[in-house]
Amino acid sequence: MPITLSKLKKMHQDNDKIVCLTAYDSSLAFWVAQAGVEVILVGDSLGMVVQGHNTTLPVTLDEMVYHTQMVQRGNNQAWCIADLPFMSDTTSQQTIESAARLMKEGGANMVKLEGGQRVLESVAALSSLGVPVCGHLGLLPQSVEKYGYKVQGKDSESAQRLLSEAIALQNAGAEMLVLECVPANLAKEITQQLDIPVIGIGSGKGTSGQVLVINDMLGITVGKAPKFAKNFMEQSDSIQVALSNYVTEVKAGVFPADKHLVG
Ligand code: KIV
């Protein structure tokens, strides 16, 4: 049975952990979905792990459409989120046009965009058109040139701002939220305050679910993998077993462990 948004919301309410992983092509998307991962994110992280760029900034909308199409040919059941790449969401009108391409041409179920206050109007516009939207707060890879790769929400002022932005995104119509590199206690509090599922990365285990970049969890990251990631191939003899172990550990609350905390 394909995973629906109402199923994901119910999982959040029931405290049943949601497992999410990135995928960028058809064959890995097939095995990711087969392993029981409920949400596939076609992340613009593909700019770094597939295309070899230093940041996600060069990724184009055409490339996101292309990778989403590939993923959706292999994925037969997971909920598919596609990222709106850098500068494809600068106005509400542009965001609507970009999201339309990701859904109509790419076949995505939901689109994700980075930011708080800046994107509220666009989130409301998409939501009123029936487009499911996932917000993304905390470390924002598309703003790396301005803020760097740093844990966000460490002091009380920025923690309060993140909580307010999360609530504002939900009120604007976001149906899901990714929290990247936020202190675990803050991520837990935000999750408890929201009715929508919160998917964490580098944000502890108190969120409704977890996401990792697939290259990090398969141990094929070029250079140093982030501290919050775990190489599931270390104790597995195939990719399929590693994927299944990831699902089991997220469901059981074993991953992330305390050693994966960054905040
Ligand atoms: O692009 C991506 O893979 C992401 C995750 C890091 C959440 O946005």
Coordinates of C-alpha atoms and ligand atoms in Angstrom, one line a residue:
M1 CA 0.0 0.0 0.0
P2 CA 1.5 3.4 -0.9
I3 CA 2.2 5.7 2.1
T4 CA -0.1 8.6 2.3
L5 CA 0.1 12.0 4.1
S6 CA -2.7 10.9 6.5
K7 CA -0.8 7.8 7.4
L8 CA 2.4 9.8 8.2
K9 CA 0.3 12.2 10.3
K10 CA -1.2 9.3 12.2
M11 CA 2.3 7.9 12.8
H12 CA 3.4 11.2 14.3
Q13 CA 0.3 11.2 16.6
D14 CA 0.9 7.6 17.6
N15 CA 4.6 8.2 18.2
D16 CA 5.4 5.6 15.6
K17 CA 8.8 6.6 14.2
I18 CA 8.8 7.6 10.5
V19 CA 11.8 6.4 8.5
C20 CA 13.1 8.7 5.7
L21 CA 16.1 8.4 3.5
T22 CA 17.3 10.3 0.4
A23 CA 17.5 8.6 -3.0
Y24 CA 18.5 10.0 -6.3
D25 CA 18.0 7.1 -8.8
S26 CA 15.6 4.4 -9.7
S27 CA 17.4 1.2 -8.4
L28 CA 18.3 2.6 -5.0
A29 CA 14.8 4.1 -4.7
F30 CA 13.4 0.6 -5.3
W31 CA 15.5 -1.0 -2.6
V32 CA 14.9 1.9 -0.1
A33 CA 11.1 1.5 -0.5
Q34 CA 11.4 -2.3 -0.4
A35 CA 13.2 -2.0 3.0
G36 CA 10.2 -0.3 4.5
V37 CA 11.4 3.3 4.4
E38 CA 8.2 5.3 4.4
V39 CA 9.5 8.6 3.0
I40 CA 12.1 9.1 0.2
L41 CA 13.6 12.5 -0.1
V42 CA 15.0 13.5 -3.5
G43 CA 17.3 16.0 -1.8
D44 CA 19.3 18.7 -3.5
S45 CA 22.1 17.1 -1.5
L46 CA 22.5 15.2 -4.8
G47 CA 24.5 18.3 -5.9
M48 CA 27.2 17.2 -3.5
V49 CA 27.0 13.4 -3.3
V50 CA 26.0 12.7 -7.0
Q51 CA 27.3 15.7 -8.9
G52 CA 30.5 16.3 -6.9
H53 CA 29.9 20.0 -6.1
N54 CA 31.0 21.5 -2.8
T55 CA 27.5 22.8 -2.0
T56 CA 23.9 22.3 -3.1
L57 CA 23.7 25.7 -4.7
P58 CA 24.5 24.7 -8.3
V59 CA 21.6 22.2 -8.5
T60 CA 19.0 23.3 -11.1
L61 CA 15.2 22.7 -11.2
D62 CA 15.7 20.6 -14.4
E63 CA 18.1 18.3 -12.5
M64 CA 15.7 18.0 -9.6
V65 CA 12.9 17.0 -12.0
Y66 CA 15.1 14.5 -13.7
H67 CA 16.2 12.8 -10.5
T68 CA 12.6 12.8 -9.1
Q69 CA 11.5 11.1 -12.3
M70 CA 14.1 8.4 -11.9
V71 CA 13.3 7.9 -8.2
Q72 CA 9.6 7.6 -8.9
R73 CA 10.2 4.9 -11.6
G74 CA 11.8 2.7 -8.9
N75 CA 9.7 3.7 -5.9
N76 CA 6.4 1.9 -5.7
Q77 CA 5.2 2.8 -2.2
A78 CA 7.2 5.4 -0.3
W79 CA 5.9 9.0 0.0
C80 CA 8.2 11.1 -2.2
I81 CA 9.4 14.6 -1.3
A82 CA 11.4 16.6 -3.8
D83 CA 13.5 19.6 -2.9
L84 CA 13.0 23.0 -4.5
P85 CA 16.6 23.9 -5.4
F86 CA 18.4 27.2 -4.6
M87 CA 16.7 30.2 -6.3
S88 CA 13.7 28.2 -7.6
D89 CA 11.5 29.7 -4.8
T90 CA 12.3 33.4 -4.7
T91 CA 8.7 34.5 -5.1
S92 CA 5.3 32.8 -4.5
Q93 CA 4.7 32.7 -8.3
Q94 CA 8.1 31.2 -9.0
T95 CA 7.6 28.7 -6.2
I96 CA 4.2 27.6 -7.6
E97 CA 5.7 27.1 -11.0
S98 CA 8.7 25.2 -9.7
A99 CA 6.5 22.9 -7.5
A100 CA 4.2 22.3 -10.4
R101 CA 7.2 20.9 -12.4
L102 CA 8.4 18.7 -9.5
M103 CA 4.9 17.2 -9.2
K104 CA 3.6 17.1 -12.8
E105 CA 6.8 16.1 -14.5
G106 CA 8.8 14.5 -11.6
G107 CA 5.9 12.8 -9.9
A108 CA 6.7 14.0 -6.4
N109 CA 4.0 13.8 -3.7
M110 CA 5.3 16.8 -1.8
V111 CA 7.8 19.6 -2.2
K112 CA 10.3 20.8 0.4
L113 CA 11.7 24.4 0.8
E114 CA 14.2 25.8 3.1
G115 CA 13.6 28.7 5.5
G116 CA 11.2 30.3 8.0
Q117 CA 9.7 33.8 7.6
R118 CA 11.0 34.1 4.1
V119 CA 8.9 31.2 2.7
L120 CA 5.6 31.7 4.7
E121 CA 3.8 33.3 1.8
S122 CA 4.9 30.7 -0.7
V123 CA 3.9 27.9 1.7
A124 CA 0.4 29.4 2.1
A125 CA 0.1 29.8 -1.7
L126 CA 1.2 26.2 -2.4
S127 CA -1.1 24.8 0.4
S128 CA -4.1 26.7 -1.0
L129 CA -3.5 25.0 -4.3
G130 CA -3.5 21.6 -2.7
V131 CA 0.3 21.1 -2.8
P132 CA 1.7 19.2 0.2
V133 CA 4.6 21.2 1.6
C134 CA 7.5 20.2 3.9
G135 CA 9.4 23.0 5.6
H136 CA 13.1 22.9 6.5
L137 CA 14.6 24.7 9.5
G138 CA 17.8 24.7 11.4
L139 CA 20.9 24.3 9.3
L140 CA 20.0 25.5 5.8
P141 CA 22.4 24.1 3.2
Q142 CA 21.1 26.6 0.6
S143 CA 22.2 29.5 2.9
V144 CA 25.6 28.0 3.7
E145 CA 27.5 30.9 2.1
K146 CA 25.8 33.3 4.6
Y147 CA 25.6 31.1 7.8
G148 CA 28.0 28.2 7.3
Y149 CA 27.4 24.6 8.3
K150 CA 26.6 25.2 12.0
V151 CA 24.2 23.8 14.6
Q152 CA 21.3 26.3 14.9
G153 CA 19.2 27.2 18.0
K154 CA 21.9 26.9 20.6
D155 CA 21.1 30.0 22.5
S156 CA 17.6 30.8 23.9
E157 CA 16.9 33.6 21.5
S158 CA 17.6 31.5 18.4
A159 CA 15.8 28.5 19.9
Q160 CA 12.7 30.7 20.5
R161 CA 12.9 31.9 16.9
L162 CA 13.1 28.4 15.5
L163 CA 10.1 27.3 17.6
S164 CA 8.1 30.4 16.4
E165 CA 9.1 29.7 12.8
A166 CA 8.1 26.1 13.0
I167 CA 4.6 27.1 14.4
A168 CA 4.3 29.8 11.7
L169 CA 5.2 27.2 8.9
Q170 CA 2.5 24.8 10.3
N171 CA 0.0 27.7 10.4
A172 CA 0.8 28.7 6.8
G173 CA -0.1 25.1 5.7
A174 CA 3.1 23.1 5.9
E175 CA 2.3 19.4 6.4
M176 CA 5.7 18.2 7.5
L177 CA 9.0 19.8 8.8
V178 CA 12.7 18.8 8.5
L179 CA 14.9 20.0 11.4
E180 CA 18.6 19.9 10.5
C181 CA 21.3 20.1 13.2
V182 CA 19.2 21.5 16.0
P183 CA 19.9 20.7 19.7
A184 CA 18.1 17.5 20.7
N185 CA 16.0 19.1 23.5
L186 CA 14.8 21.9 21.2
A187 CA 14.0 19.4 18.4
K188 CA 11.9 17.4 20.9
E189 CA 10.1 20.5 22.1
I190 CA 9.3 21.6 18.6
T191 CA 8.0 18.1 17.7
Q192 CA 5.8 18.1 20.8
Q193 CA 4.3 21.5 20.0
L194 CA 3.4 20.6 16.4
D195 CA 0.6 18.5 14.9
I196 CA 2.6 17.7 11.8
P197 CA 5.4 15.2 11.6
V198 CA 8.9 16.5 12.3
I199 CA 11.8 14.6 10.6
G200 CA 15.2 15.2 12.2
I201 CA 18.7 15.0 10.9
G202 CA 21.5 15.6 13.4
S203 CA 18.8 16.7 15.9
G204 CA 18.5 13.8 18.3
K205 CA 15.9 11.1 18.7
G206 CA 13.0 13.2 20.0
T207 CA 11.5 13.9 16.5
S208 CA 8.7 12.0 14.7
G209 CA 11.3 10.4 12.4
Q210 CA 14.8 10.5 11.0
V211 CA 16.3 11.2 7.6
L212 CA 19.9 10.6 6.4
V213 CA 21.7 11.1 3.1
I214 CA 21.9 7.6 1.7
N215 CA 25.6 7.9 0.8
D216 CA 26.4 8.6 4.5
M217 CA 24.5 5.6 5.7
L218 CA 26.0 3.3 3.1
G219 CA 29.5 4.5 4.0
I220 CA 30.3 5.8 0.5
T221 CA 30.6 9.5 1.4
V222 CA 33.7 11.0 -0.2
G223 CA 35.7 12.7 2.6
K224 CA 34.4 12.9 6.2
A225 CA 30.8 11.9 6.9
P226 CA 28.9 14.1 9.3
K227 CA 29.1 13.2 13.0
F228 CA 25.4 12.6 13.2
A229 CA 25.5 9.9 10.4
K230 CA 26.0 6.2 10.9
N231 CA 27.6 3.8 8.3
F232 CA 25.1 0.9 8.4
M233 CA 27.3 -1.1 5.9
E234 CA 29.8 -1.7 8.7
Q235 CA 27.6 -4.6 10.2
S236 CA 25.8 -5.6 7.0
D237 CA 26.9 -7.8 4.1
S238 CA 24.6 -6.1 1.5
I239 CA 22.9 -2.8 0.8
Q240 CA 19.6 -4.4 1.3
V241 CA 20.6 -5.6 4.9
A242 CA 22.0 -2.1 5.7
L243 CA 18.7 -0.5 4.6
S244 CA 16.7 -2.9 6.7
N245 CA 18.9 -2.3 9.7
Y246 CA 18.5 1.4 9.3
V247 CA 14.7 1.0 9.3
T248 CA 14.8 -1.3 12.4
E249 CA 17.1 1.0 14.4
V250 CA 15.1 4.2 13.6
K251 CA 11.8 2.4 14.5
A252 CA 13.3 1.1 17.8
G253 CA 14.8 4.5 18.7
V254 CA 18.3 3.0 18.6
F255 CA 19.5 5.4 15.9
P256 CA 20.4 8.1 16.5
A257 CA 22.4 7.2 19.6
D258 CA 23.9 9.8 22.0
K259 CA 27.2 9.7 20.1
H260 CA 25.5 11.1 17.0
L261 CA 24.4 14.3 18.8
V262 CA 25.9 17.4 17.4
G263 CA 24.2 20.1 19.5
Ligands
KIV1 O1 19.0 17.7 0.5 C1 18.9 16.9 1.4 O2 19.3 15.7 1.4 C2 18.3 17.3 2.6 C3 18.5 16.5 3.9 C4 19.8 16.8 4.4 C5 17.4 16.8 4.9 O3 17.6 18.4 2.7

